[in-house]
XYZ file of C-alpha atoms in Angstrom:
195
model
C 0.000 0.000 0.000
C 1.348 3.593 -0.879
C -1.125 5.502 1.089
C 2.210 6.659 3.504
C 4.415 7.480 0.433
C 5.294 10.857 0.386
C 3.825 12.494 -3.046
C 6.805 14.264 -5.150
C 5.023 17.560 -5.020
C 5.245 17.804 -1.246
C 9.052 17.210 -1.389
C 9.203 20.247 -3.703
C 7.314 22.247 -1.074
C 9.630 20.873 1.898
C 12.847 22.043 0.381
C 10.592 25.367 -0.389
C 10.132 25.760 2.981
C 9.775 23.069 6.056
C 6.774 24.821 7.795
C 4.780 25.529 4.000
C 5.175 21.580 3.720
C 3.152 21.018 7.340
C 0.583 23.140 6.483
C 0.111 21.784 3.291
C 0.999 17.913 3.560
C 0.560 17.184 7.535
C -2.833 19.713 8.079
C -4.038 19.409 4.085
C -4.178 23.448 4.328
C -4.247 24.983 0.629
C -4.978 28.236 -0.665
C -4.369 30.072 -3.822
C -2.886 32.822 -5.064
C -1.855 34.240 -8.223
C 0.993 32.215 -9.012
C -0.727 29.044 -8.101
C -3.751 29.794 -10.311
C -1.248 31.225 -13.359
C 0.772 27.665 -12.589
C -2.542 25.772 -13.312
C -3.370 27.373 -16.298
C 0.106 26.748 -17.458
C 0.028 23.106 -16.431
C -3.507 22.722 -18.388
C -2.174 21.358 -21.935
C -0.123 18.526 -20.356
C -2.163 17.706 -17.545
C -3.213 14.687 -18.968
C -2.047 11.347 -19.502
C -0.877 10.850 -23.136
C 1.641 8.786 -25.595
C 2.693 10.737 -28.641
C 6.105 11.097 -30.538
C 7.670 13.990 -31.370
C 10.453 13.564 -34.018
C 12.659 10.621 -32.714
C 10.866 11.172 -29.162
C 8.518 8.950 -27.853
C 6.809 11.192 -25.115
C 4.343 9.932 -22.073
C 2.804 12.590 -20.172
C 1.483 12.578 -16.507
C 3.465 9.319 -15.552
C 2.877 7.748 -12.511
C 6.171 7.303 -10.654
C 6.889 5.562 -7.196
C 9.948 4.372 -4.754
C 9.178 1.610 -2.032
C 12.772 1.939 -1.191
C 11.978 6.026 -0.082
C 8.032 5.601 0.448
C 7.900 8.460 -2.652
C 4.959 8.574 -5.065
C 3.773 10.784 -7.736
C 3.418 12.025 -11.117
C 5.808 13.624 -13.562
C 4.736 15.734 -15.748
C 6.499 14.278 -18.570
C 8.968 11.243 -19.466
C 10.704 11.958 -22.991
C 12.239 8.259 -24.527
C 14.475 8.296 -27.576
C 17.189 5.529 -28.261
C 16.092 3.874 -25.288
C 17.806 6.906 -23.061
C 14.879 8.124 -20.478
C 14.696 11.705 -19.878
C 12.412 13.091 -17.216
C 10.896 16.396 -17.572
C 8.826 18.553 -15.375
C 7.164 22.311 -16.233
C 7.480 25.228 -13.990
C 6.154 28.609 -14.256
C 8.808 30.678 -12.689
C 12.306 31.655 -13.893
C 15.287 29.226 -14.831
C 17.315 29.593 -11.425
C 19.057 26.851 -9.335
C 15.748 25.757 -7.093
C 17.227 23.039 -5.613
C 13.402 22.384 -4.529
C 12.436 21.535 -8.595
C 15.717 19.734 -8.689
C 15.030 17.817 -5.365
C 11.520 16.743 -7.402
C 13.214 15.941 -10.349
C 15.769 13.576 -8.713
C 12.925 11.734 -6.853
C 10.752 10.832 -9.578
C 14.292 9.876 -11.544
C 14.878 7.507 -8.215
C 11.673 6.226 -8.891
C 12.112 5.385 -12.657
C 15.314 3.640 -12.197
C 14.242 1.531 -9.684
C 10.913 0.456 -11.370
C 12.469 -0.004 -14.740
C 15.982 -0.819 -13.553
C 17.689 1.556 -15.487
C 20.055 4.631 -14.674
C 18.615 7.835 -15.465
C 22.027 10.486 -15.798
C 19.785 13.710 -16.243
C 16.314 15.529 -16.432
C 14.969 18.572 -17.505
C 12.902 21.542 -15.879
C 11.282 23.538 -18.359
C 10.838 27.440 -16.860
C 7.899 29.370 -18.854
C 9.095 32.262 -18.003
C 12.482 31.759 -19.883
C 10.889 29.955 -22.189
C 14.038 27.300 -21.919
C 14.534 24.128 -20.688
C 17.108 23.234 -17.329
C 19.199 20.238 -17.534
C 19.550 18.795 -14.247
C 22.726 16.165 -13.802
C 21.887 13.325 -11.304
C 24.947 13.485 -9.420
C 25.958 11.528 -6.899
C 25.637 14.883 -4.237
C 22.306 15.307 -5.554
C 20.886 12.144 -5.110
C 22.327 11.986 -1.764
C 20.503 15.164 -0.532
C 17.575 14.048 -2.212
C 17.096 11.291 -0.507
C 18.413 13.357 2.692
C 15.119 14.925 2.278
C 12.644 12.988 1.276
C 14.147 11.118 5.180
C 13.503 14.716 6.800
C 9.948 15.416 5.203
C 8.914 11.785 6.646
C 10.424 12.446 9.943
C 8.633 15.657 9.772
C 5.100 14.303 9.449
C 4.813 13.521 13.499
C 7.274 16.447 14.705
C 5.458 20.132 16.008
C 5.287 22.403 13.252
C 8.077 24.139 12.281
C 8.757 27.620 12.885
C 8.846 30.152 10.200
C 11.404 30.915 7.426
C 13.552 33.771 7.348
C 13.293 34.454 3.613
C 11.101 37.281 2.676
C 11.033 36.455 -1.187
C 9.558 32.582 -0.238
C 7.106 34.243 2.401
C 6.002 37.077 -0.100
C 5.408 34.382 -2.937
C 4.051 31.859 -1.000
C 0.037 30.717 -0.745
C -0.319 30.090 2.904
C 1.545 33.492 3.871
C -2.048 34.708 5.258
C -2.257 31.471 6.985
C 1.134 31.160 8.333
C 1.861 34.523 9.474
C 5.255 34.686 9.186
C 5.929 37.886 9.385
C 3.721 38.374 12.768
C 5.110 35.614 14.356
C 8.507 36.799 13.945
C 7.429 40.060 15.628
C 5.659 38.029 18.603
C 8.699 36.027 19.321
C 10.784 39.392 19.251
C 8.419 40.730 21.676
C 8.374 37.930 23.781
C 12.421 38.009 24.071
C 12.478 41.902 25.091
């Protein structure tokens, strides 16, 4: 039974932000906000499951992925085949930057493929709309390691308290939840509370 697998889009939000992932994953607290809903709209065309080529590509879109070795399960946006080298690919809105929360994401659901089709995966790709350009991503030894680092942290997470705010302004501005979490106003309480 995967019912206790962690789903690939959660580790994404961990390495976003620990406390974002609690809300989210431990409470099931979502919310919207404009980059969520301009995400969605993005993600509409290939939000499907489909099997079509593309030159010498074979591509299969929305692929069901899972680990029982890391209790990891999800879907990846897309898998691209050609010469029988797999290539996973997943679709972002934002800008081309190194978010080690995509790659994190990435790496999982290429952990996943290998160990369901027993085949080494070297590299993925993250395509950012708002460069317009694809990411590679090398599967490197470091970055499976602190993959699977994390996917260990988010599980151990799941019966800790929750965890305090960030200190990143950016990730609290962007984020969903910020009217739920109340970063900001938490960080003043606790300042007030140490005076």
């Amino acid at each position: 039974m995967t019912e206790n697998y962690l789903p690939l889009a959660y580790l994404n939000a961990w390495e976003y932000c620990p406390r974002r992932f609690y809300w989210k994953y431990v409470l099931g607290e979502m919310a919207d906000n404009e980059h969520i809903v301009f995400g969605r709209h993005l993600h509409r065309n290939i939000d499907e499951p489909a099997q079509f080529k593309e030159g010498d590509k074979l591509i299969y879109q929305q692929q069901w992925v899972w680990s029982d070795r890391l209790q990891v399960k999800g879907l990846i946006d897309a898998v691209e085949e050609t010469d029988e080298e797999l290539v996973p690919i997943e679709y972002k809105k934002g800008r081309m930057a190194n978010h080690l929360n995509d790659h994190f994401q990435l790496c999982a659901a290429a952990i996943c493929l290998e160990e369901n089709l027993i085949k080494t995966i070297t590299y993925g790709e993250i395509f950012y709309h708002a460069n317009r350009r694809r990411q590679r991503v090398q599967f490197t030894s470091q970055l499976r390691h602190l993959t699977e680092e994390s996917i260990k942290l988010a599980h151990l997470a799941v019966n800790q308290p929750m965890p305090s705010p960030i200190d990143n302004a950016k990730k609290c501005r962007d984020c969903s939840l910020k009217n739920l979490c109340l970063p900001s106003e938490i960080k003043y309480i606790k300042t007030c509370a140490e005076q």
